[in-house]
Coordinates of N, CA and C and ligand atoms in Angstrom, one line a residue:
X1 N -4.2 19.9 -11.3 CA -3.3 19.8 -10.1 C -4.1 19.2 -8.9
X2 N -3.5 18.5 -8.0 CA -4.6 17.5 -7.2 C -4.8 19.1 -5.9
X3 N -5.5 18.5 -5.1 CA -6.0 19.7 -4.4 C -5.5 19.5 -3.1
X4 N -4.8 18.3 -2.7 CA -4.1 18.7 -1.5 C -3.3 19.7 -1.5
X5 N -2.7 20.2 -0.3 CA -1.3 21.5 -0.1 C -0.7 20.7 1.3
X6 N 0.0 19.6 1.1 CA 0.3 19.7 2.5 C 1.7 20.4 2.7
X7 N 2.4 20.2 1.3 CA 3.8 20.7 1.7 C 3.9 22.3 0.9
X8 N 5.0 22.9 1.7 CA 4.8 24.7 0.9 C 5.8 23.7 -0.3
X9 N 6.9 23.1 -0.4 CA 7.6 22.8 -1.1 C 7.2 22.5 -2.1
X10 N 5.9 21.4 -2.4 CA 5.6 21.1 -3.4 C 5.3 22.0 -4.5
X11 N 4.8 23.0 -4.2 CA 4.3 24.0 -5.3 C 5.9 24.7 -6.1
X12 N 6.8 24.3 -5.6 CA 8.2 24.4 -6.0 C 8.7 24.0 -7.4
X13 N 8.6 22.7 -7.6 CA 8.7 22.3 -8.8 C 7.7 22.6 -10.7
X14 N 7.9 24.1 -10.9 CA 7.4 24.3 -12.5 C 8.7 24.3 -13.0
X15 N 7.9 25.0 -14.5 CA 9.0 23.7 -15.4 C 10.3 24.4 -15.3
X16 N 10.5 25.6 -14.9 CA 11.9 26.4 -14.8 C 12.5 25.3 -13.3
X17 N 12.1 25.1 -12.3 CA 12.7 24.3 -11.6 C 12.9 22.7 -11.6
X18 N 11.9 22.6 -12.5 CA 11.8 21.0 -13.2 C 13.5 20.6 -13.7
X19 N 13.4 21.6 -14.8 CA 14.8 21.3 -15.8 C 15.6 22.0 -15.2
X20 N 15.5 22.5 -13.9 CA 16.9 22.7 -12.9 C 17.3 21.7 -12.2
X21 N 15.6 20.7 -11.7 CA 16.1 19.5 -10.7 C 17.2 18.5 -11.7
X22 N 16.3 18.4 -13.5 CA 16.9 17.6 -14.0 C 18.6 17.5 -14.1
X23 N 18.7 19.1 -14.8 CA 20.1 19.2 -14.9 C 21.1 19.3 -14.4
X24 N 20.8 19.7 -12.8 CA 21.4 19.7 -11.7 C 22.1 18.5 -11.0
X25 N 21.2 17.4 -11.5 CA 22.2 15.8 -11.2 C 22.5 15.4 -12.5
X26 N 22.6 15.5 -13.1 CA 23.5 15.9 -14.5 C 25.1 15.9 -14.3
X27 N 25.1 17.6 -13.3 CA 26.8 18.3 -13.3 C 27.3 17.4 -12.0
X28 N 28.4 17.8 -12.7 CA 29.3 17.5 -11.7 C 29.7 16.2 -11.0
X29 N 31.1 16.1 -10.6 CA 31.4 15.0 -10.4 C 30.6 14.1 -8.9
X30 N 30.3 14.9 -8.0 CA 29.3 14.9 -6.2 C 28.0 14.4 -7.0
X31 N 27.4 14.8 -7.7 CA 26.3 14.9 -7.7 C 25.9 13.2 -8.9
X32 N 26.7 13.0 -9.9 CA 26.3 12.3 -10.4 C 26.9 10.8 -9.9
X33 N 27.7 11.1 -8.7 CA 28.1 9.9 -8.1 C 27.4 9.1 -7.3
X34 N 26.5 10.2 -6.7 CA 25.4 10.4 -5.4 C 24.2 9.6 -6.5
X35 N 23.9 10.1 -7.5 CA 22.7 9.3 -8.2 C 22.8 7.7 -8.8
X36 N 24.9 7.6 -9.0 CA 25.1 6.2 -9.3 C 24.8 5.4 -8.5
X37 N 25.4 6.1 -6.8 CA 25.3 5.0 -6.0 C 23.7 5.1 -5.0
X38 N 23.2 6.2 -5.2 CA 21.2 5.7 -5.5 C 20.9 4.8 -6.2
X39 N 21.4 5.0 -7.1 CA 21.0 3.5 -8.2 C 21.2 2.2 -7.8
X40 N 21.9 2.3 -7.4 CA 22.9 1.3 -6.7 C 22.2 0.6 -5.3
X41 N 21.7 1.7 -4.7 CA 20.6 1.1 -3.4 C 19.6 0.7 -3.7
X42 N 18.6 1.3 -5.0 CA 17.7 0.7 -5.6 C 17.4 -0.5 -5.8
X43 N 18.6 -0.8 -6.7 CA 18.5 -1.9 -7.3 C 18.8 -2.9 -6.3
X44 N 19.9 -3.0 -5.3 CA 19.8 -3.7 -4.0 C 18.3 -3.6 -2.8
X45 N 17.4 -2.6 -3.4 CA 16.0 -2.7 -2.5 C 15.0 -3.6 -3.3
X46 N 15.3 -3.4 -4.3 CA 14.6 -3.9 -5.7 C 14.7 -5.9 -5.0
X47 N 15.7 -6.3 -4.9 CA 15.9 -7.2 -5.0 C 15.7 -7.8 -3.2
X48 N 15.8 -6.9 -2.2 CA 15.6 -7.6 -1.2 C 13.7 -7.6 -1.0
X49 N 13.3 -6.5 -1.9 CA 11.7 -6.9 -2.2 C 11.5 -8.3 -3.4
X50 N 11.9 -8.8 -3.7 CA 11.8 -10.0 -4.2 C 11.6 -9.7 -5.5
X51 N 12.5 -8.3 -6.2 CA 11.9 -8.1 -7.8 C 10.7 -8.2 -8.0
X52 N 9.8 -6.7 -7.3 CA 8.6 -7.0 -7.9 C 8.0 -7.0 -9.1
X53 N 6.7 -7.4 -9.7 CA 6.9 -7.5 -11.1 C 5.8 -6.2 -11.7
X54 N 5.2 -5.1 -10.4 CA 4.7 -4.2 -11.0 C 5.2 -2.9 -9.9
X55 N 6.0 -1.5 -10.0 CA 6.3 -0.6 -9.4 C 5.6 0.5 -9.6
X56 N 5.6 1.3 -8.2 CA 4.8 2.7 -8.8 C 6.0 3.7 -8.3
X57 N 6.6 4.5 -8.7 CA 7.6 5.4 -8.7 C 7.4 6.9 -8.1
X58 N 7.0 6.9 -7.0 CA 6.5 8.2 -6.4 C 7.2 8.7 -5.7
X59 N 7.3 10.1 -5.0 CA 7.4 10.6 -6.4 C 8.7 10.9 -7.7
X60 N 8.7 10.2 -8.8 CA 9.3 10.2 -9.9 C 10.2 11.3 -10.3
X61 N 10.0 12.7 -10.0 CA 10.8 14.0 -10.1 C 10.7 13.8 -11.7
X62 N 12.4 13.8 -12.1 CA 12.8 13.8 -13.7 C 13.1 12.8 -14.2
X63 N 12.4 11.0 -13.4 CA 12.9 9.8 -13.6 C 14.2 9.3 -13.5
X64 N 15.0 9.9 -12.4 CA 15.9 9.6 -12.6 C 16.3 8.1 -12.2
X65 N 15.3 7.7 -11.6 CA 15.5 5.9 -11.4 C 14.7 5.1 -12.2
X66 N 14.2 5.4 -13.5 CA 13.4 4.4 -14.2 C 14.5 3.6 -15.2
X67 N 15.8 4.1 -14.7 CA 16.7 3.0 -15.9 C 17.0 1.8 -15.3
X68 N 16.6 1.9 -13.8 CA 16.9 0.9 -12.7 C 15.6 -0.3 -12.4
X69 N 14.6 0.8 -12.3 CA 13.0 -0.1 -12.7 C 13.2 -0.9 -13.8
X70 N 13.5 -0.3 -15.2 CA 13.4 -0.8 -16.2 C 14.1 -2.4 -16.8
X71 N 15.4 -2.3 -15.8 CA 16.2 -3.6 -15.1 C 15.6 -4.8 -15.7
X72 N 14.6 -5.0 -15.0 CA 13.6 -6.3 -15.3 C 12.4 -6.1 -16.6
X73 N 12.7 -6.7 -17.3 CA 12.3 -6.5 -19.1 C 10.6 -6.5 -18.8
X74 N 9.9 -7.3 -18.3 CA 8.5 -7.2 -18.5 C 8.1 -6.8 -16.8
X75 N 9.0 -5.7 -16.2 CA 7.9 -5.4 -15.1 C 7.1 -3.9 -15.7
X76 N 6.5 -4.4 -14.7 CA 5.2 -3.1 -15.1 C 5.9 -1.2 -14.3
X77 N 5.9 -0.3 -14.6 CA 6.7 0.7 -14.2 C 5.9 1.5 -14.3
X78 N 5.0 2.6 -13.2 CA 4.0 3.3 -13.1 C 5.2 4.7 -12.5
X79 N 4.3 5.9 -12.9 CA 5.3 6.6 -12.3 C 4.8 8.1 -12.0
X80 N 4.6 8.6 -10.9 CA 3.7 10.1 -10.3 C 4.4 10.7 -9.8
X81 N 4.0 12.1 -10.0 CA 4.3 13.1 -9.2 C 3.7 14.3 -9.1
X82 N 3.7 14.8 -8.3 CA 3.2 16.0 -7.7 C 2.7 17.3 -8.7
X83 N 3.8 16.9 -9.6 CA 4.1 18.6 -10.6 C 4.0 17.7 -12.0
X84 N 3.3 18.3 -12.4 CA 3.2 18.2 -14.0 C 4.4 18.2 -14.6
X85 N 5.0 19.4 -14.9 CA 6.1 20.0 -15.1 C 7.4 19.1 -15.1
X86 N 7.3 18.0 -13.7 CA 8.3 17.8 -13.1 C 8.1 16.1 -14.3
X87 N 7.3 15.8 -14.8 CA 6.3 14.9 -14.8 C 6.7 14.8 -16.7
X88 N 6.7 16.3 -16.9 CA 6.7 16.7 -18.6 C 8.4 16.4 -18.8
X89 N 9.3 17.1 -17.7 CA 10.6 17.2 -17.8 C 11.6 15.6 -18.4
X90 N 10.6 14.9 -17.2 CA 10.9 13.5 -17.2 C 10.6 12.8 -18.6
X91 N 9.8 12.8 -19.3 CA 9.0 12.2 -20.3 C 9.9 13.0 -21.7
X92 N 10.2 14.1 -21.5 CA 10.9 14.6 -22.5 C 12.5 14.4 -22.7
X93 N 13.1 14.4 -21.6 CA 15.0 13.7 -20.9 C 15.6 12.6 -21.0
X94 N 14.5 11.8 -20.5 CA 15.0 10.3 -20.5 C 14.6 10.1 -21.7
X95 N 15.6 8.9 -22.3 CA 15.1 8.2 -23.4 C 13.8 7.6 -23.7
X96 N 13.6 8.0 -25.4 CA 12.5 7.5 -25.5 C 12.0 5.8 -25.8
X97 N 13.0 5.1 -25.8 CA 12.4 3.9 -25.1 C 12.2 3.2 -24.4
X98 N 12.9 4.2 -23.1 CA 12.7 4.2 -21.5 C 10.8 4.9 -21.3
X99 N 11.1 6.3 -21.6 CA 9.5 6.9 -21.8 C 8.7 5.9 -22.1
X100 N 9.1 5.1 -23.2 CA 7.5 4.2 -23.6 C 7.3 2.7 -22.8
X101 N 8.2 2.5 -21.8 CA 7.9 1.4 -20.9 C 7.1 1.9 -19.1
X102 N 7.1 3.5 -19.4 CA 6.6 4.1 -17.8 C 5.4 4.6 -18.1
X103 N 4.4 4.4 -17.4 CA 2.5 5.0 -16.8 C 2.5 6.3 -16.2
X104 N 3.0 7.3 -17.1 CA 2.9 8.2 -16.2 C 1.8 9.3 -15.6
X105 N 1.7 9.6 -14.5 CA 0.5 10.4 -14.2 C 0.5 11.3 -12.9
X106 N -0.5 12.3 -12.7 CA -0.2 13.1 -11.6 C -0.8 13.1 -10.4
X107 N 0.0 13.2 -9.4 CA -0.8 12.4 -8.4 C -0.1 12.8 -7.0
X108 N -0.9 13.2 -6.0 CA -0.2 13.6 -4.7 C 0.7 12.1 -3.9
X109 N 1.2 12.2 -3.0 CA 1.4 11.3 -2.1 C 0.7 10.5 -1.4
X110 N 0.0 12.0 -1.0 CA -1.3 11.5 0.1 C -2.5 11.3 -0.3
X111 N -2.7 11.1 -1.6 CA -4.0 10.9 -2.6 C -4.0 9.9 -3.8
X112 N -3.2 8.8 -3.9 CA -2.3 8.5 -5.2 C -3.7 8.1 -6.6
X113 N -4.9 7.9 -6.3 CA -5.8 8.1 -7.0 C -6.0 6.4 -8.5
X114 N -5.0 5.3 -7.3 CA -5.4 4.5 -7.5 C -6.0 3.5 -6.7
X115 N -6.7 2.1 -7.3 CA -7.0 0.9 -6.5 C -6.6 0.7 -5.1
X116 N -7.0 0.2 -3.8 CA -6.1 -0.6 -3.4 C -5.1 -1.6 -4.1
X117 N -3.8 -1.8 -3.3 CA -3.0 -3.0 -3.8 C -2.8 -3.0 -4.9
X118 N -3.2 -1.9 -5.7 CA -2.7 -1.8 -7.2 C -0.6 -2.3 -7.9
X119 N -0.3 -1.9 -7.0 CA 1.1 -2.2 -7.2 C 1.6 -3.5 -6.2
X120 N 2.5 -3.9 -7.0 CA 3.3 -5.1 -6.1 C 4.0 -4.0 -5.0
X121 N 4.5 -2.7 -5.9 CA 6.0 -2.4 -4.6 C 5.4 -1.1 -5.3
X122 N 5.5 0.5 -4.1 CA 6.0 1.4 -4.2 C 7.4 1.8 -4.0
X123 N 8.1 2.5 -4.6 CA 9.7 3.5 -4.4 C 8.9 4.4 -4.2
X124 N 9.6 4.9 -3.4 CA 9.8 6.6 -2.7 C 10.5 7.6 -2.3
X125 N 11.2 7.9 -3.1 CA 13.1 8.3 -3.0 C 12.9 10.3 -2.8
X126 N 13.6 10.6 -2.0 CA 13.8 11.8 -1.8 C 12.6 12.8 -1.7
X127 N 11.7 12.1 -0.8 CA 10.0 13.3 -0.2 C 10.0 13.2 1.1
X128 N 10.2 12.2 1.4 CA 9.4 12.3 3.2 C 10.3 12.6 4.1
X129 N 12.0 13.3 3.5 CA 12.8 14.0 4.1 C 12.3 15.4 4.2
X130 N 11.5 15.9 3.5 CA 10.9 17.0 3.4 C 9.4 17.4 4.3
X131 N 8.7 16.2 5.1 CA 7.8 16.2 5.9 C 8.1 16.2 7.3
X132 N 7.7 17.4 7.4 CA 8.3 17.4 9.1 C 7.3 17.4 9.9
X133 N 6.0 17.1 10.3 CA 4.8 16.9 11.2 C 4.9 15.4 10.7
X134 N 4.2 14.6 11.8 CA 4.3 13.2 12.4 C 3.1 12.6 11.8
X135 N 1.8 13.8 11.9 CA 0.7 13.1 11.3 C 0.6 13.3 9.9
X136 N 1.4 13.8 9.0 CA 2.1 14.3 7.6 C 2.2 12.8 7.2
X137 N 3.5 12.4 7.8 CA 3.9 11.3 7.5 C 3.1 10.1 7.2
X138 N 2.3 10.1 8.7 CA 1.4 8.9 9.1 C 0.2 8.8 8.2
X139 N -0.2 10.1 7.3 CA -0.9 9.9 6.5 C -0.6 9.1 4.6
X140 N 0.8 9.7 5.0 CA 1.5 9.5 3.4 C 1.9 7.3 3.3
X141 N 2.3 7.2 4.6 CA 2.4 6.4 5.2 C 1.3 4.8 5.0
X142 N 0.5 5.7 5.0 CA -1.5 4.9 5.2 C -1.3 4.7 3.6
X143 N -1.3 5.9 2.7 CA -1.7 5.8 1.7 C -0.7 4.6 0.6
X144 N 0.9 4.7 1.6 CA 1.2 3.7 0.3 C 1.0 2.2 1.1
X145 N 0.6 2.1 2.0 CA -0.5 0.6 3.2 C -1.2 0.4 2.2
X146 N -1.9 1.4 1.2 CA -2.9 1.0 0.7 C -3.0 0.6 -0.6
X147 N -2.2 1.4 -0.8 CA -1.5 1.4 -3.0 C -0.8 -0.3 -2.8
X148 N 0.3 -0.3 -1.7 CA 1.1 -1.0 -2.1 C 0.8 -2.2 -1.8
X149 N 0.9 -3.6 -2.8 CA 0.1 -5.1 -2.7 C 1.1 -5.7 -0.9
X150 N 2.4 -5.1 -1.3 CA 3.2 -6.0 -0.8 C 4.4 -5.5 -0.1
X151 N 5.2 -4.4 -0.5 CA 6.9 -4.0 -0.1 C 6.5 -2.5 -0.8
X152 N 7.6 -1.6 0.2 CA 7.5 -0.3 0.0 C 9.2 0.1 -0.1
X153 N 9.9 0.7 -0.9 CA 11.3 1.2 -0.8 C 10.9 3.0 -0.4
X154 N 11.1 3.4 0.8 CA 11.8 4.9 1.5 C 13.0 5.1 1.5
X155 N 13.1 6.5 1.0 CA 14.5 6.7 1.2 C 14.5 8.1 2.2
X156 N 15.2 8.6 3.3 CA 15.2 9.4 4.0 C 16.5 10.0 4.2
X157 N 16.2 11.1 5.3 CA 17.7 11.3 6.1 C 17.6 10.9 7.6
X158 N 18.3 10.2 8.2 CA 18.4 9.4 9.6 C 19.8 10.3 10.2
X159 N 19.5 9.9 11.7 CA 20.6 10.5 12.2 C 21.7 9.2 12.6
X160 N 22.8 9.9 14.1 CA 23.9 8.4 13.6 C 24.8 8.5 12.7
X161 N 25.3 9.4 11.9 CA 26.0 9.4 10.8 C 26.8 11.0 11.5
X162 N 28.0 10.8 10.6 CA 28.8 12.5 10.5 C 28.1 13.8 9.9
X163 N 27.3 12.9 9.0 CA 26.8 14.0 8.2 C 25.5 15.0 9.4
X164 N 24.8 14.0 9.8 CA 23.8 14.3 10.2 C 24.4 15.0 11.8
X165 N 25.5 14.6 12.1 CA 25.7 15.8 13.3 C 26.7 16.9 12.6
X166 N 27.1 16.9 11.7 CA 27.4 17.8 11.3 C 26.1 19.2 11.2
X167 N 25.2 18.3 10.3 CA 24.3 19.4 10.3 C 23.6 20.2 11.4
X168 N 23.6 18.8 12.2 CA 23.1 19.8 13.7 C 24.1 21.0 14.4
X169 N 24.8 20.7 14.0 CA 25.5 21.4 14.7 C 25.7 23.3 13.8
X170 N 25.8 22.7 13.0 CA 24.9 24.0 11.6 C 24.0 24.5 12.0
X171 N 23.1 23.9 12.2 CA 21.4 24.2 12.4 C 21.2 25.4 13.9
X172 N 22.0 24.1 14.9 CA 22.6 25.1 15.9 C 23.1 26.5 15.9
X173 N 23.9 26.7 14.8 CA 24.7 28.2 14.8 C 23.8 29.1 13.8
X174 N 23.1 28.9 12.7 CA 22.2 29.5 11.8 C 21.1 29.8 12.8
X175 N 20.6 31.3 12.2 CA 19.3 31.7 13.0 C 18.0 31.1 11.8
X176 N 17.1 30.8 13.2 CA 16.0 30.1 12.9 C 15.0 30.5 11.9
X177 N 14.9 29.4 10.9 CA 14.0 29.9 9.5 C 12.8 29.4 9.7
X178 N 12.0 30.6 8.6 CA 10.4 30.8 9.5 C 10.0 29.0 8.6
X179 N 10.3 29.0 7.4 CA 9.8 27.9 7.0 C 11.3 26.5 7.0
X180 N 11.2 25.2 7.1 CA 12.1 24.6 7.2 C 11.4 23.6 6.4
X181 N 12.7 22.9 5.3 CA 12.3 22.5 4.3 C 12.7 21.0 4.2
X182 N 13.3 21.0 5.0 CA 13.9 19.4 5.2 C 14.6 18.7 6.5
X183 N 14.6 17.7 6.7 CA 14.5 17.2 8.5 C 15.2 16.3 8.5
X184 N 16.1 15.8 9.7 CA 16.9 14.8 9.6 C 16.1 13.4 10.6
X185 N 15.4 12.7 10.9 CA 14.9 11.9 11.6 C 15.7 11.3 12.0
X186 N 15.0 11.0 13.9 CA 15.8 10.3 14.7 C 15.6 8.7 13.9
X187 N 16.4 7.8 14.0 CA 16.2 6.5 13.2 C 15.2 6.1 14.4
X188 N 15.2 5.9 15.6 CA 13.6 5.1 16.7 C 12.7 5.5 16.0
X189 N 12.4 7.2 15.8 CA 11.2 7.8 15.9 C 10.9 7.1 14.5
X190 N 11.4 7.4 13.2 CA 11.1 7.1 11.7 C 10.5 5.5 11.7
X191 N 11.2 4.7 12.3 CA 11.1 3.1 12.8 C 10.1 3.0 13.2
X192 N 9.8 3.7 14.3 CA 8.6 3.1 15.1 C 7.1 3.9 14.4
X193 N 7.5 5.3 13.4 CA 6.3 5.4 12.4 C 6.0 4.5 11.4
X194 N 7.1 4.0 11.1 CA 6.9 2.9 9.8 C 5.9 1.9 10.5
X195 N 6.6 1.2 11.4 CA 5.8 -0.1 12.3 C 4.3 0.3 12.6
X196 N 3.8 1.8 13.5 CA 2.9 2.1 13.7 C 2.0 2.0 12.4
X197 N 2.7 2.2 11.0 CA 1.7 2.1 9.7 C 1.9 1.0 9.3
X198 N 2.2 -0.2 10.1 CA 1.5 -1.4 9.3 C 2.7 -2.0 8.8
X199 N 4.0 -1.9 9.5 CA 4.6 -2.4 8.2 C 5.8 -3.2 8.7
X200 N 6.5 -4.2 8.2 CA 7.8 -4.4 9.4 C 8.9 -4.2 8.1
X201 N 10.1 -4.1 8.9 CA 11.0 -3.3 8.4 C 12.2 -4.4 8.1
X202 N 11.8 -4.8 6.7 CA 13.2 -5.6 6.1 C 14.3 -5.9 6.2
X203 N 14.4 -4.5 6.0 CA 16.6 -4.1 6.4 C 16.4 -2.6 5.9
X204 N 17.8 -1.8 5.3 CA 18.3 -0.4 5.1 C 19.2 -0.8 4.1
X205 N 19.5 0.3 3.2 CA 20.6 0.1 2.7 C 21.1 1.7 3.1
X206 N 22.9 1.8 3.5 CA 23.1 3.1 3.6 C 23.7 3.7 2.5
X207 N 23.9 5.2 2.1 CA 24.5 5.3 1.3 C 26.0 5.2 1.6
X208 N 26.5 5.6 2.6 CA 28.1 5.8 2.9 C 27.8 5.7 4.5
X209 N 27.7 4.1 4.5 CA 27.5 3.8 6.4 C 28.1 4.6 7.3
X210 N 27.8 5.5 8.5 CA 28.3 6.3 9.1 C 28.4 7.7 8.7
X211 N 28.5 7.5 7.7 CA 29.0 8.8 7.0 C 27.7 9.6 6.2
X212 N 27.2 9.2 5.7 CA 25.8 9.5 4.6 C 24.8 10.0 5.3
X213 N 23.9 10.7 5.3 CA 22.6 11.0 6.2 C 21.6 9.8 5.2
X214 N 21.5 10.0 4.0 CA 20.5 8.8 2.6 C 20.8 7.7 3.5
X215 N 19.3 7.3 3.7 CA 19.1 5.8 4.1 C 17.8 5.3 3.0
X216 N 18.3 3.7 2.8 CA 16.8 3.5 1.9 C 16.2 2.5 3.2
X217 N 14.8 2.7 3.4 CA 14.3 1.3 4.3 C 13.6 0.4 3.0
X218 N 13.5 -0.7 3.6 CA 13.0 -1.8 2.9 C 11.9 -2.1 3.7
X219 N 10.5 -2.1 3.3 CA 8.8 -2.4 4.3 C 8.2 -3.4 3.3
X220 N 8.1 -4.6 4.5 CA 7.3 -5.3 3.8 C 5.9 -4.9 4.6
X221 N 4.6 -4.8 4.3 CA 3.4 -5.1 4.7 C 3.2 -6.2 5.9
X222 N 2.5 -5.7 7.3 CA 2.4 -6.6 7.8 C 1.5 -7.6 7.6
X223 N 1.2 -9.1 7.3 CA 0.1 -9.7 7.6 C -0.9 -9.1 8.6
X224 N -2.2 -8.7 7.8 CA -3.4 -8.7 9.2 C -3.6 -9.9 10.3
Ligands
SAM301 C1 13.7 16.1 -4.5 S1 12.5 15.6 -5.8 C2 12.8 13.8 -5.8 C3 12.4 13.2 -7.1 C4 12.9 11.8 -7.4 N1 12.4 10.8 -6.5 C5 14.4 11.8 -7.4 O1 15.0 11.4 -6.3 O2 15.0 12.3 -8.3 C6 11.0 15.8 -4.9 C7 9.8 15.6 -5.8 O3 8.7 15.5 -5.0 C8 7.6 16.0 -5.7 N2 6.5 16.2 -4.7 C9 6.4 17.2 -3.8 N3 5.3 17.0 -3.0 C10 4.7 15.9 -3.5 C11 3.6 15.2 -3.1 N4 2.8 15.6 -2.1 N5 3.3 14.1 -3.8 C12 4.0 13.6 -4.8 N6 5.1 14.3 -5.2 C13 5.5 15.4 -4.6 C14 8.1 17.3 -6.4 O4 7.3 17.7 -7.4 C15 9.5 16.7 -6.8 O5 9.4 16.2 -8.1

């Protein structure tokens, strides 16, 4: 298990919640539409990064996007995460001809425990809605500046949308929880941490413009 702790959450995912996350976008008709049309932004991030031809998938969960990596027949498809468990779930669910095209291994955010520039492109779908300190970010931030050769896909929650004042307005009426597990970011603030780490900002794809809180950003690397 790597030895950072930055998030209480992480310690979240063993294998009883592993094969909860898996099966959970599985059911139902919300949930498996929400993963189509993730796929769906992927593969539209995929391609405004210029189809890279090596990905690192962090963090990966139960794989649910390696059928979208796998898209392009000879790209390279690396794939980490936090939890073992979450890591075993994956490798045993997804198909096993899918399994034998992904590198899988365990590995913090903020430690990824490879090369510089090792990958053409990191994905990063559904974590750094879960980091709510600024220098959390700014470090997770550095680390994929460093992994990544070239373009980074984030996916978050931004505000601007229904969803996102909806929740506030939630958050507003609910009494205050000692721990808080996930955050909506102002879109300046999120923007101007990307830029501050190095990076300029491609475009977005939304899930349901207006309406969706899921945003994906597209980072290319700045030239030094
Ligand atoms: C909500 S799931 C998202 C997984 C996948 N990207 C998806 O969208 O299906 C969050 C994942 O983050 C992992 N995780 C938590 N903290 C992490 C960290 N510091 N570094 C890497 N992975 C982490 C958890 O183990 C879990 O698999």
């Amino acid at each position: 298990m790597p030895e950072n702790k930055e998030l209480e959450f992480q310690e979240k995912y063993d294998a009883k919640h592993s094969l909860e996350y898996f099966r959970k976008h599985q059911r139902g008709l919300r949930r498996r539409l929400t993963t189509w049309a993730e796929r769906r932004m992927l593969r539209k991030a995929l391609a405004m990064m210029g189809d890279p031809g090596s990905v690192l998938d962090i963090p990966c969960g139960a794989g649910r996007f390696w059928t979208v990596l796998a898209e392009r027949p000879d790209r390279r498809i690396l794939a980490a995460d936090y939890s073992a468990d979450m890591i075993e779930t994956a490798r045993r669910f997804q198909p096993p001809e899918l399994v034998a095209r992904v590198e899988t291994f365990q590995a913090s955010a903020f430690d990824i425990k490879l090369p510089d520039a090792a990958v053409e492109a990191i994905v990063c779908i559904r974590l750094i809605h879960h980091i709510g300190q600024t220098e959390d970010r700014r470090r997770m931030l550095a680390e994929f500046h460093r992994v990544a050769a070239h373009t980074v896909c984030l996916s978050c929650w931004v505000d601007g949308n229904l969803q996102a004042r909806r929740r506030k307005r939630l958050e507003a009426r609910r009494p205050k929880r000692k721990y808080q597990n996930r955050f909506v970011f102002e879109r300046d603030t999120i923007e101007r941490e990307i830029r501050e780490a190095g990076f300029d900002i491609l475009g977005h794809i939304d899930l349901l413009p207006g309406i969706s809180m899921w945003r994906m950003y597209v980072l290319r690397k700045r030239a030094a």
